[in-house]
Coordinates of C-alpha atoms (C1' of nucleotides) in Angstrom, one line a residue:
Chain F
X1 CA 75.4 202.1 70.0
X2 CA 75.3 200.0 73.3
X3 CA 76.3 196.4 72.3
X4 CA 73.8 193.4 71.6
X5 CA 73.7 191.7 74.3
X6 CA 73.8 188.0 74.3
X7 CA 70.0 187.1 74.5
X8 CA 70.0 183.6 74.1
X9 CA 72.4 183.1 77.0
X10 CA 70.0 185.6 79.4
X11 CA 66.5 183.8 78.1
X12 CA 68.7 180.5 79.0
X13 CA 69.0 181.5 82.2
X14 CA 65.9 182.8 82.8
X15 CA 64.7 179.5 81.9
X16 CA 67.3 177.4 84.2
X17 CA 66.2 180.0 87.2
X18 CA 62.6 179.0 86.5
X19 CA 63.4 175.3 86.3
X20 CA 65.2 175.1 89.6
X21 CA 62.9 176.7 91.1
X22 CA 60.5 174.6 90.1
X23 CA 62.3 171.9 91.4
X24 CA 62.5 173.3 94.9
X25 CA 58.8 173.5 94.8
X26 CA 58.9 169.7 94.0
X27 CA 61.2 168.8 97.2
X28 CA 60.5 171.4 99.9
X29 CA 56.7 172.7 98.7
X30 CA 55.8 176.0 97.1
X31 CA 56.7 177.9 99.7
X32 CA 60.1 176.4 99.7
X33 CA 61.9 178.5 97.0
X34 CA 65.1 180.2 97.8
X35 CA 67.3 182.5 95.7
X36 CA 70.2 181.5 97.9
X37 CA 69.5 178.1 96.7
X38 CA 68.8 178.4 93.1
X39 CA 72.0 180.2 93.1
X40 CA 74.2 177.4 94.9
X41 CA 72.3 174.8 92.6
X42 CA 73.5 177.1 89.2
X43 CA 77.3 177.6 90.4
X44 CA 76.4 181.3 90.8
X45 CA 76.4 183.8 93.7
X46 CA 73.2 185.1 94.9
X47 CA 73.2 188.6 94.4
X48 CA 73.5 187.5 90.6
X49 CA 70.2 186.2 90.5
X50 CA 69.1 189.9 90.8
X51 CA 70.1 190.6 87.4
X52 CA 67.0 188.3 85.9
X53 CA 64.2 188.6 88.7
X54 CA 64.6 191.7 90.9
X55 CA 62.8 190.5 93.9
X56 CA 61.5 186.8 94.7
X57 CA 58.1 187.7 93.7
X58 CA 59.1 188.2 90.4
X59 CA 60.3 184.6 90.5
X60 CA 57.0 183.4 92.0
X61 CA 55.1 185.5 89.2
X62 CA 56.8 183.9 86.1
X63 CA 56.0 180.7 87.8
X64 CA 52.5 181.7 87.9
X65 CA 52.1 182.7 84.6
X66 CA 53.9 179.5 83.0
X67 CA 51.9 177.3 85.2
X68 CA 48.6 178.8 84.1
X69 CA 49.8 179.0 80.1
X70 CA 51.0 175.2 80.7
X71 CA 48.0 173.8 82.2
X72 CA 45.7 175.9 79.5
X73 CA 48.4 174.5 76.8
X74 CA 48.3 171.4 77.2
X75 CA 44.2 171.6 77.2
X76 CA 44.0 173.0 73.9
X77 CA 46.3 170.9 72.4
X78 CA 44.4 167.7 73.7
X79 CA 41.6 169.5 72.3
X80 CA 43.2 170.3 68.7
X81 CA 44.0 166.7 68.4
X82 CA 40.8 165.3 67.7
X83 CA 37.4 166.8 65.8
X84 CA 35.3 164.9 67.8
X85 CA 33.3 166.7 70.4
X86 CA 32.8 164.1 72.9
X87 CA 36.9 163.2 72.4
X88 CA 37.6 167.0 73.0
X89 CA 35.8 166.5 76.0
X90 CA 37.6 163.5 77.3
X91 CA 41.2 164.4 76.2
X92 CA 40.5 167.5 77.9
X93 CA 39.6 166.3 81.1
X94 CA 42.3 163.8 80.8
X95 CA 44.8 166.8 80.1
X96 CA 43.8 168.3 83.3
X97 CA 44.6 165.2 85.1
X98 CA 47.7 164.2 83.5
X99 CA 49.5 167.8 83.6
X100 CA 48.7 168.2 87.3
X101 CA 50.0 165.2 88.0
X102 CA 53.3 165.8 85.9
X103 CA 52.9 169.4 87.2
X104 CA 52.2 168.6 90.7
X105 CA 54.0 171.5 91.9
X106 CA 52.6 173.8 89.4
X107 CA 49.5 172.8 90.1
X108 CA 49.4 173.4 93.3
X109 CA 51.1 177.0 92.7
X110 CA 47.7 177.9 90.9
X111 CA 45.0 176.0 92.8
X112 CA 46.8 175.3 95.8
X113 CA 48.0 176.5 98.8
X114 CA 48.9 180.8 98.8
X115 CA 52.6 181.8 98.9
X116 CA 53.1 183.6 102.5
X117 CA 54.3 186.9 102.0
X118 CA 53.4 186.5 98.3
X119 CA 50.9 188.6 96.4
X120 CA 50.1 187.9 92.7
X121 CA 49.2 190.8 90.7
X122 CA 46.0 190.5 89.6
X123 CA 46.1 192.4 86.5
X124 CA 48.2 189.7 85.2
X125 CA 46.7 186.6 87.1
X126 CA 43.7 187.1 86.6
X127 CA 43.0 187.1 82.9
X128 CA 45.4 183.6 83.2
X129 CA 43.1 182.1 85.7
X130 CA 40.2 181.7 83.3
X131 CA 42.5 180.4 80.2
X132 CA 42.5 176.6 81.5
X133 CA 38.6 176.4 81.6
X134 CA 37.9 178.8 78.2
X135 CA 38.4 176.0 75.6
X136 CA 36.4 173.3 77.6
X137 CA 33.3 175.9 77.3
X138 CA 33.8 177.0 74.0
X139 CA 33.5 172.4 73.0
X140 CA 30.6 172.6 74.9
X141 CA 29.0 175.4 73.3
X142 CA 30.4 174.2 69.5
X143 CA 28.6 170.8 70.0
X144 CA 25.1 172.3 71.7
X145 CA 24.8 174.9 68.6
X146 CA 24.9 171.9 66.3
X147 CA 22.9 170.0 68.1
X148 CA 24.7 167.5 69.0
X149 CA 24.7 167.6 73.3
X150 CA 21.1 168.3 75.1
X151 CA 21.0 169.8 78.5
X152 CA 19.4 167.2 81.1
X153 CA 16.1 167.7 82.6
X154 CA 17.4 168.0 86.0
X155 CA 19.8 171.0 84.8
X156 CA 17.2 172.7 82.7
X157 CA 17.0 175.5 84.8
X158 CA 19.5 177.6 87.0
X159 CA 18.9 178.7 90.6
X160 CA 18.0 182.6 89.9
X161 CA 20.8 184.0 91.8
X162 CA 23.3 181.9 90.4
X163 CA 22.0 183.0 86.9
X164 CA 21.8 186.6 88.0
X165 CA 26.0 186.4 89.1
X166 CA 26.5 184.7 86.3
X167 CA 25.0 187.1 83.6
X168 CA 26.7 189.9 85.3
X169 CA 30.0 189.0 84.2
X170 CA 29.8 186.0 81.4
X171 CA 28.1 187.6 78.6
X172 CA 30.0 191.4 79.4
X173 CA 33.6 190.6 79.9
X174 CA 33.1 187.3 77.1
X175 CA 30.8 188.2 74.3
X176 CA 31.3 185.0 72.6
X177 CA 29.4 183.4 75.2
X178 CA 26.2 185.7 74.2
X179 CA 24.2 182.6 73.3
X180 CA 25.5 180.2 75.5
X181 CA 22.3 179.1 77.6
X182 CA 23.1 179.1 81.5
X183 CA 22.6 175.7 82.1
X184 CA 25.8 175.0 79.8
X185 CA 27.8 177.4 81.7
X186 CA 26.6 175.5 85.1
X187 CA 27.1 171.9 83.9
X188 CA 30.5 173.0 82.4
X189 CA 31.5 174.5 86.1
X190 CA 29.8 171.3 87.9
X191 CA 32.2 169.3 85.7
X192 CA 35.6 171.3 86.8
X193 CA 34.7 170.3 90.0
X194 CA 34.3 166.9 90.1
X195 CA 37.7 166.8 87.8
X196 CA 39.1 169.0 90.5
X197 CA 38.3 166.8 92.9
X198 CA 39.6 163.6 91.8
X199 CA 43.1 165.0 90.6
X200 CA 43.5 167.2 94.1
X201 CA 42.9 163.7 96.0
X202 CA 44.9 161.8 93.5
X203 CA 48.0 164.1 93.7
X204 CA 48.3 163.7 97.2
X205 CA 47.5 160.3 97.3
X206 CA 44.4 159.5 98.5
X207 CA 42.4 158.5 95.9
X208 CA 44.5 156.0 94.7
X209 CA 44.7 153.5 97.8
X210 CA 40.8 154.4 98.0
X211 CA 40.3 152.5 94.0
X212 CA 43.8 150.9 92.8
X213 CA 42.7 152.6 89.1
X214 CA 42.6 156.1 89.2
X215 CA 43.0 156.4 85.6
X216 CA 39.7 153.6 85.2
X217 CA 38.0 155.7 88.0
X218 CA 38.4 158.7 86.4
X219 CA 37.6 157.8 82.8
X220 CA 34.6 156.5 84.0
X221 CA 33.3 159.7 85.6
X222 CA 34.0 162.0 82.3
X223 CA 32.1 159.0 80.2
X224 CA 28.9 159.3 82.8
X225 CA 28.9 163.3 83.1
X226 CA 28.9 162.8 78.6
X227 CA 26.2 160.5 78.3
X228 CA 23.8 162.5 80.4
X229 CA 24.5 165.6 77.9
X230 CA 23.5 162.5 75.4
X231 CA 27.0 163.8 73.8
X232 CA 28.5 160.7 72.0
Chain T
X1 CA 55.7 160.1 146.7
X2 CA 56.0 162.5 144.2
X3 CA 53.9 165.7 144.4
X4 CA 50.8 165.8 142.6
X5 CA 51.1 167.7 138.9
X6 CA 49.0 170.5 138.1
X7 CA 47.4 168.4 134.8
X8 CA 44.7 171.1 134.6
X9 CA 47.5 173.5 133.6
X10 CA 49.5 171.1 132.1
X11 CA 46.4 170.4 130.1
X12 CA 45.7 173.7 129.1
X13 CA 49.5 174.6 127.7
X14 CA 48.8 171.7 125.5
X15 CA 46.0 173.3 123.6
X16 CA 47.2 176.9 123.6
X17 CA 50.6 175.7 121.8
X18 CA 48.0 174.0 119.4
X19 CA 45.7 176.6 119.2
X20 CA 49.1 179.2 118.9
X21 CA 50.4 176.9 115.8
X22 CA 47.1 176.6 113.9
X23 CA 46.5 180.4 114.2
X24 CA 50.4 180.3 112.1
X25 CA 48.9 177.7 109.8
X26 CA 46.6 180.4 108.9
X27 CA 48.9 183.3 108.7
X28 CA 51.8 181.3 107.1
X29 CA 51.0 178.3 105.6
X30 CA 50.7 175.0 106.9
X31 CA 54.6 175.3 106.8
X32 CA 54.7 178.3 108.6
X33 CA 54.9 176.6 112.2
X34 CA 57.8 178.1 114.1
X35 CA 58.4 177.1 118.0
X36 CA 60.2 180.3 118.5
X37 CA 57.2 182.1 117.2
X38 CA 54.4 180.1 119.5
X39 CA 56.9 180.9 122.7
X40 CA 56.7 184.7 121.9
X41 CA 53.3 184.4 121.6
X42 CA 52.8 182.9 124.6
X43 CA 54.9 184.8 126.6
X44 CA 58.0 182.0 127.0
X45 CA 60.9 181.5 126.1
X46 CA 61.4 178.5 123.1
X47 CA 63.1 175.9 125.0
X48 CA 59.9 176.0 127.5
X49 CA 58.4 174.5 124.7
X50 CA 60.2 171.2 124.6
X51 CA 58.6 170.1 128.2
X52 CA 55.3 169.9 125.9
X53 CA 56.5 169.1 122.4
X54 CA 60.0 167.7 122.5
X55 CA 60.5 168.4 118.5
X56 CA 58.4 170.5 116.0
X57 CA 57.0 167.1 114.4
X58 CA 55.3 166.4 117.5
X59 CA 53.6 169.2 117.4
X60 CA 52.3 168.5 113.9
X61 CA 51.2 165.5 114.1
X62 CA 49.1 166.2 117.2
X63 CA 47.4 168.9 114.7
X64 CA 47.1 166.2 112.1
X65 CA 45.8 164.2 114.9
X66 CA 43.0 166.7 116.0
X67 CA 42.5 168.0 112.3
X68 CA 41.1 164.0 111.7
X69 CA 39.2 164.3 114.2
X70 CA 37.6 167.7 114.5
X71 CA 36.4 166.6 110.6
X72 CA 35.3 163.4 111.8
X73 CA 33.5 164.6 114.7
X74 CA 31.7 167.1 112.8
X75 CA 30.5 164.6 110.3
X76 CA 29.5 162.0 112.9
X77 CA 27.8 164.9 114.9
X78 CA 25.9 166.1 111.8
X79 CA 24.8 162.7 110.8
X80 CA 23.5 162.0 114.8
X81 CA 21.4 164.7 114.4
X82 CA 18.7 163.2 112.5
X83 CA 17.0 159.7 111.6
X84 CA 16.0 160.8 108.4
X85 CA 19.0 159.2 105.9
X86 CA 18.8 161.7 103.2
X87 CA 18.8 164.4 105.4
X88 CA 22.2 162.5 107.1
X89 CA 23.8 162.4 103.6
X90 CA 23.4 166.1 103.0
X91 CA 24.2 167.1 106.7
X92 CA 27.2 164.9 106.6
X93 CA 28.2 166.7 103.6
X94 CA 27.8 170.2 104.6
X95 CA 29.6 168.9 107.8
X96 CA 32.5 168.6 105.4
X97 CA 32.1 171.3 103.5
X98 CA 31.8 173.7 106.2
X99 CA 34.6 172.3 108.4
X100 CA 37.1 173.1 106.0
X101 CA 35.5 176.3 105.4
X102 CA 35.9 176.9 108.9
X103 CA 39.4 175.1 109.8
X104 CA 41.1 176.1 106.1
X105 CA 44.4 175.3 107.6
X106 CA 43.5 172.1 109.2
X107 CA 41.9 170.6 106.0
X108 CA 44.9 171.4 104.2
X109 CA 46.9 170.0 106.6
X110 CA 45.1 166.7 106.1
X111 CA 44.5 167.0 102.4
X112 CA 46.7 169.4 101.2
X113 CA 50.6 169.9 100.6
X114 CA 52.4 167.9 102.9
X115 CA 55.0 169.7 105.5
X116 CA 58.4 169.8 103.9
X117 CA 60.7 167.5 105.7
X118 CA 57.8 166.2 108.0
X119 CA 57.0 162.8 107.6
X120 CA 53.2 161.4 109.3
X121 CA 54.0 158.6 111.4
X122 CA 51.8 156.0 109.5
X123 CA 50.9 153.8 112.2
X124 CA 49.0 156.6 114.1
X125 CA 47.7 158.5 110.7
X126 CA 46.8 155.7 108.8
X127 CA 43.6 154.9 110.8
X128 CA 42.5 158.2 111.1
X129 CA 42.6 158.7 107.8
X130 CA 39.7 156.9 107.0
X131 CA 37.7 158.2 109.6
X132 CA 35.6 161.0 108.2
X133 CA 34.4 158.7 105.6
X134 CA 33.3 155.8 107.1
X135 CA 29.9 157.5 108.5
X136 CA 29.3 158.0 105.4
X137 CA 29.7 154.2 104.2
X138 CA 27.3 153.5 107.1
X139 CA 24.3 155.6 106.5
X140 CA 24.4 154.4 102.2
X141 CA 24.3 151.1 103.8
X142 CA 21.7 151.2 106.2
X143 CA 19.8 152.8 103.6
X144 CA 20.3 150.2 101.3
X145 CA 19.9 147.3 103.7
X146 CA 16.3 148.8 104.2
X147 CA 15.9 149.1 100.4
X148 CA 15.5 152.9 100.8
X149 CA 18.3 153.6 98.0
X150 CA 18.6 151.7 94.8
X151 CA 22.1 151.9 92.3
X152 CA 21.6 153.2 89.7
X153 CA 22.0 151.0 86.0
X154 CA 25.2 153.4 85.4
X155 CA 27.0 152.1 88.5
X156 CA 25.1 148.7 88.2
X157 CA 28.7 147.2 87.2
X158 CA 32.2 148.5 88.8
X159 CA 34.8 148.1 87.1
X160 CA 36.8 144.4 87.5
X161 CA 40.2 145.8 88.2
X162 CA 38.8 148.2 90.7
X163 CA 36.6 145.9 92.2
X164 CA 39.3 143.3 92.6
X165 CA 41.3 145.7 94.3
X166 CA 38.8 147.4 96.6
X167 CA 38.0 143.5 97.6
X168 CA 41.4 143.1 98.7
X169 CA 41.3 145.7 101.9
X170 CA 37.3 146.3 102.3
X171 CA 36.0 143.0 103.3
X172 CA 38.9 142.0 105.3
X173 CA 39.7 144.9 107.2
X174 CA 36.6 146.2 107.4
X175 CA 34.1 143.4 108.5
X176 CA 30.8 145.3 108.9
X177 CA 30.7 146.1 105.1
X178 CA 30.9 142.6 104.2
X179 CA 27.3 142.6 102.7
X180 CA 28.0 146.1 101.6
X181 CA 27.7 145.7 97.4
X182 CA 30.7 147.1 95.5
X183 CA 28.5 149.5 93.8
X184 CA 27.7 151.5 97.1
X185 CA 31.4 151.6 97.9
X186 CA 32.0 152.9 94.4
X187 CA 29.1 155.5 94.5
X188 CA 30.0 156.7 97.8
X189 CA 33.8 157.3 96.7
X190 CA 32.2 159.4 93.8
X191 CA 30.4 161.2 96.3
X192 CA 33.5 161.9 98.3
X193 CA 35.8 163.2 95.2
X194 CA 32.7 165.0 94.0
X195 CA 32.3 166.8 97.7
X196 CA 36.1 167.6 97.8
X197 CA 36.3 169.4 94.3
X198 CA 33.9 172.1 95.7
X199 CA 35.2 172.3 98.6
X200 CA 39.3 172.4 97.2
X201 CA 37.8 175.3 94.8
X202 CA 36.2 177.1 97.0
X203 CA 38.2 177.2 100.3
X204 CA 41.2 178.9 98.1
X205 CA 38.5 181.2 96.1
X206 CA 38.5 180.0 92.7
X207 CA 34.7 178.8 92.8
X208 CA 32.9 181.6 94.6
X209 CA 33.9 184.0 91.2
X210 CA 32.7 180.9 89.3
X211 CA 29.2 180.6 90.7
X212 CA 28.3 183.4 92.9
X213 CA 26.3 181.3 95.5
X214 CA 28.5 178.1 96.4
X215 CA 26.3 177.2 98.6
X216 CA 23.3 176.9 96.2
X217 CA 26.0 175.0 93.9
X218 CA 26.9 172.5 96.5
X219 CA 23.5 171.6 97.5
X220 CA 22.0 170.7 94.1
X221 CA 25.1 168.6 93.4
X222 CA 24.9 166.6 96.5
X223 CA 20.6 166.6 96.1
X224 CA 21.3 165.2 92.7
X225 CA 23.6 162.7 93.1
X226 CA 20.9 161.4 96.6
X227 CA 18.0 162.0 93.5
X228 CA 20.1 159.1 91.4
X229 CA 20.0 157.0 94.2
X230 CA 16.2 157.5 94.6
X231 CA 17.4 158.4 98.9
X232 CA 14.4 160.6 99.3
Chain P
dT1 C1' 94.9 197.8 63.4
dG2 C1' 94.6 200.0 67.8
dT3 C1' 92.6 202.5 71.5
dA4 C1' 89.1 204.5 74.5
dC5 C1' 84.8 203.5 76.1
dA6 C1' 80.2 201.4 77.5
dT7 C1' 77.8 197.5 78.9
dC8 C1' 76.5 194.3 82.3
dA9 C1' 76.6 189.4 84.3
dG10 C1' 78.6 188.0 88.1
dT11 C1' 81.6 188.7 92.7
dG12 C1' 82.5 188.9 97.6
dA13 C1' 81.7 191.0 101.8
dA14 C1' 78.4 192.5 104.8
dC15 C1' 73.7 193.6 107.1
dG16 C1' 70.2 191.9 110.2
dC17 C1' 67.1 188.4 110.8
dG18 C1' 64.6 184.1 112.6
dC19 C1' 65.0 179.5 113.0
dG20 C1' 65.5 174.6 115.9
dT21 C1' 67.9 172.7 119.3
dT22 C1' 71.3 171.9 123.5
dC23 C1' 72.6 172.8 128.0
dA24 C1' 73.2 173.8 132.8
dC25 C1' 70.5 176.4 135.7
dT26 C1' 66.7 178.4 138.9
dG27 C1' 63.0 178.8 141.7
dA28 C1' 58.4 177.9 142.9
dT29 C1' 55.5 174.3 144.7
dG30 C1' 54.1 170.5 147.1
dT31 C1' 55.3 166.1 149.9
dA32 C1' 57.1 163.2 153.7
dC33 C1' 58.0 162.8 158.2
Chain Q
dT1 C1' 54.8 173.5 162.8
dG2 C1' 59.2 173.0 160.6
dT3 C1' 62.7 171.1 157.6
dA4 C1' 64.8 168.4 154.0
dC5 C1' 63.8 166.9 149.7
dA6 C1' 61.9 165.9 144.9
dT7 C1' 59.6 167.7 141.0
dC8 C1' 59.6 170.1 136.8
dA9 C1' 58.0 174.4 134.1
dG10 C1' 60.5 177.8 132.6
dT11 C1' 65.2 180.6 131.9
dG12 C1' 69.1 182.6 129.4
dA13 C1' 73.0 182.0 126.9
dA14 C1' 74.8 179.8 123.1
dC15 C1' 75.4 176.8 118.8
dG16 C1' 75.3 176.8 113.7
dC17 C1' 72.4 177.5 110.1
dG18 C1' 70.1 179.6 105.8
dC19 C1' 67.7 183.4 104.4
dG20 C1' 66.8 188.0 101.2
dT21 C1' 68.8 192.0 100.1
dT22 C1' 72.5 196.0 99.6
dC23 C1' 76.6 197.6 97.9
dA24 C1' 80.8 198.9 95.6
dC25 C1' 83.5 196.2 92.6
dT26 C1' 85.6 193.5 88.6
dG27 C1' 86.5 191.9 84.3
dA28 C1' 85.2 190.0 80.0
dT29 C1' 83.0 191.4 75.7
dG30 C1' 81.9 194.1 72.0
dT31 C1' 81.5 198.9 69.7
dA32 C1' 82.9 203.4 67.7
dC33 C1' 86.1 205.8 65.4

DNA sequence: TGTACATCAGTGAACGCGCGTTCACTGATGTAC
DNA sequence: TGTACATCAGTGAACGCGCGTTCACTGATGTAC
């Protein structure tokens, strides 16, 4: 019998190759990881580094798929901590905000600039991708099947070719969505990218000298988006 | 009396180098500008390229430089070409829209991650900066100054602390907006983060999967938001 | 209790590479007179 | 028309650097019997 290896020591670092990696992100962009580094920074030579991740795209990938489960994480927890739709709805959004901005790195990693010379897989990336967004549609389904949110008059209906490319893949690959009306799905979507929009020019600083209070700013356009579903 | 410099030629090496190091923007990444690697390209060795650009952050800040302006250009372009001040709102805005989509790297250059160890020289970005937008700021308020374009109740009131602080810079720096009310600034900022998130989502492909027709999806938001404002 | 063995994280030297930048220089071109 | 001169884009060699990756290896640790 081979002997048990130490796993807690090889997760550890695992972990610490993750995390200084992540730090390189923070100081010389995403494209500035370097096993040579990571090893210099951990006391280690670099050829070691091949014991844990093979090739740096290994690296890159873990980073992905953390990124994607800590953005997505940290959404449904805001979401767990209330039963209130319209709170879901706003300590949502605010998750978004506040993990990308803690994450700024991270977040760029997913929604940002590619990697050169870097190819996620996208049998594992791609699943991910949707994870962040899932629970935000599944509140805004909850509160429309109890009546509780009403879809605006100037959203009642879809264009027809957006509905088409939608219903090709929503109700398919998600059969929970089966009676989610389209106009849910679009207003949900519309949403993500006026989030998106504020936290991409917030964490790279333009927003802020543009309004002094981002987090005001912000609150306010979740609030507006919320009373127009009549959602209180 | 010195002999007369070929400044046509002169000229022209200017704006291949730049033309060389965008086309590596694309390629690499906005970090993946290499001197060495415009030389090859061009046929010269790399110390021929210090008679244009004596260091490599020269070089990026004349494409910061141009990247301001090619955006702002198209905007102001798009807005001369009609009286009608709807119609200028939602040309300006596809101006935006489809200059990133055509200049990826340049728009990520300007509002994406900055250059590792490049630092903007403030004094010359600074003032650029706020070029794209401020056509934008003009046609809301000429519209409003000929009572075309009414704020809506929502946006009646802004917010003291952000008022307060958009007083401090607006009305001194910029004179001309001195009647401008705080709620047109306020809207037109929405506008602006509203505009980017599609544009951040879509130039790196996450909204086209989303919505099939992004174009469909940006006009209705933008025709919406001009709809609130009763611009017609 | 002692010995032979398997495991495997980490070592150290080496590879070939591309990078930004410096330096003294060359050689074509045009100007002055 | 001819000659001496100034300009200056581009050359070629060299610098020191950090990178990803490979390879044969070492040496500590734990297991089997």
């Amino acid at each position: 019998m081979p002997r048990s290896v130490d796993n807690n020591a090889r997760q550890a670092s695992f972990e610490t190759i993750k995390a200084i990696a992540r730090q390189q992100m923070i100081e010389n962009g995403t494209a500035g990881i370097s096993l040579r580094g990571i090893a210099r920074e951990m006391n280690i030579t670099a050829p070691a580094i091949y014991n844990y991740y093979p090739r740096l795209d290994d690296l890159i990938t873990a980073l992905l798929v953390d990124a994607f489960n800590g953005l997505a994480d940290a959404i449904d927890k805001a979401i767990a901590s209330t039963s209130n739709q319209r709170d879901q709805m706003i300590r949502a959004s605010n998750a978004y905000r506040n993990w990308a901005n803690a994450n700024k790195s991270d977040f760029q990693l997913i929604y940002g600039n590619p990697i050169p010379n870097y190819e996620a897989p996208r049998e594992v990336t791609v699943p991910l991708a949707t994870r962040p967004l899932v629970s935000f549609y599944q509140v805004m389904m909850q509160a429309y099947q109890q009546g509780k949110l009403s879809i605006p008059p100037d959203y009642a209906s879809v264009p027809k070719n957006i509905e088409d490319f939608v219903a090709g893949f929503l109700y398919p690959q998600y059969p929970q969505t089966a009676e989610m009306p389209m106009s849910l799905y679009y207003l949900m979507t519309l949403l993500w990218t006026r989030i998106h929009g504020i936290v991409m020019l917030e964490i790279f600083g333009h927003l802020e000298p543009s309004v002094g209070d981002v987090d005001t700013f912000f609150s306010r356009e979740i609030a507006i988006f919320l009373d127009n579903l009549g959602l209180s």
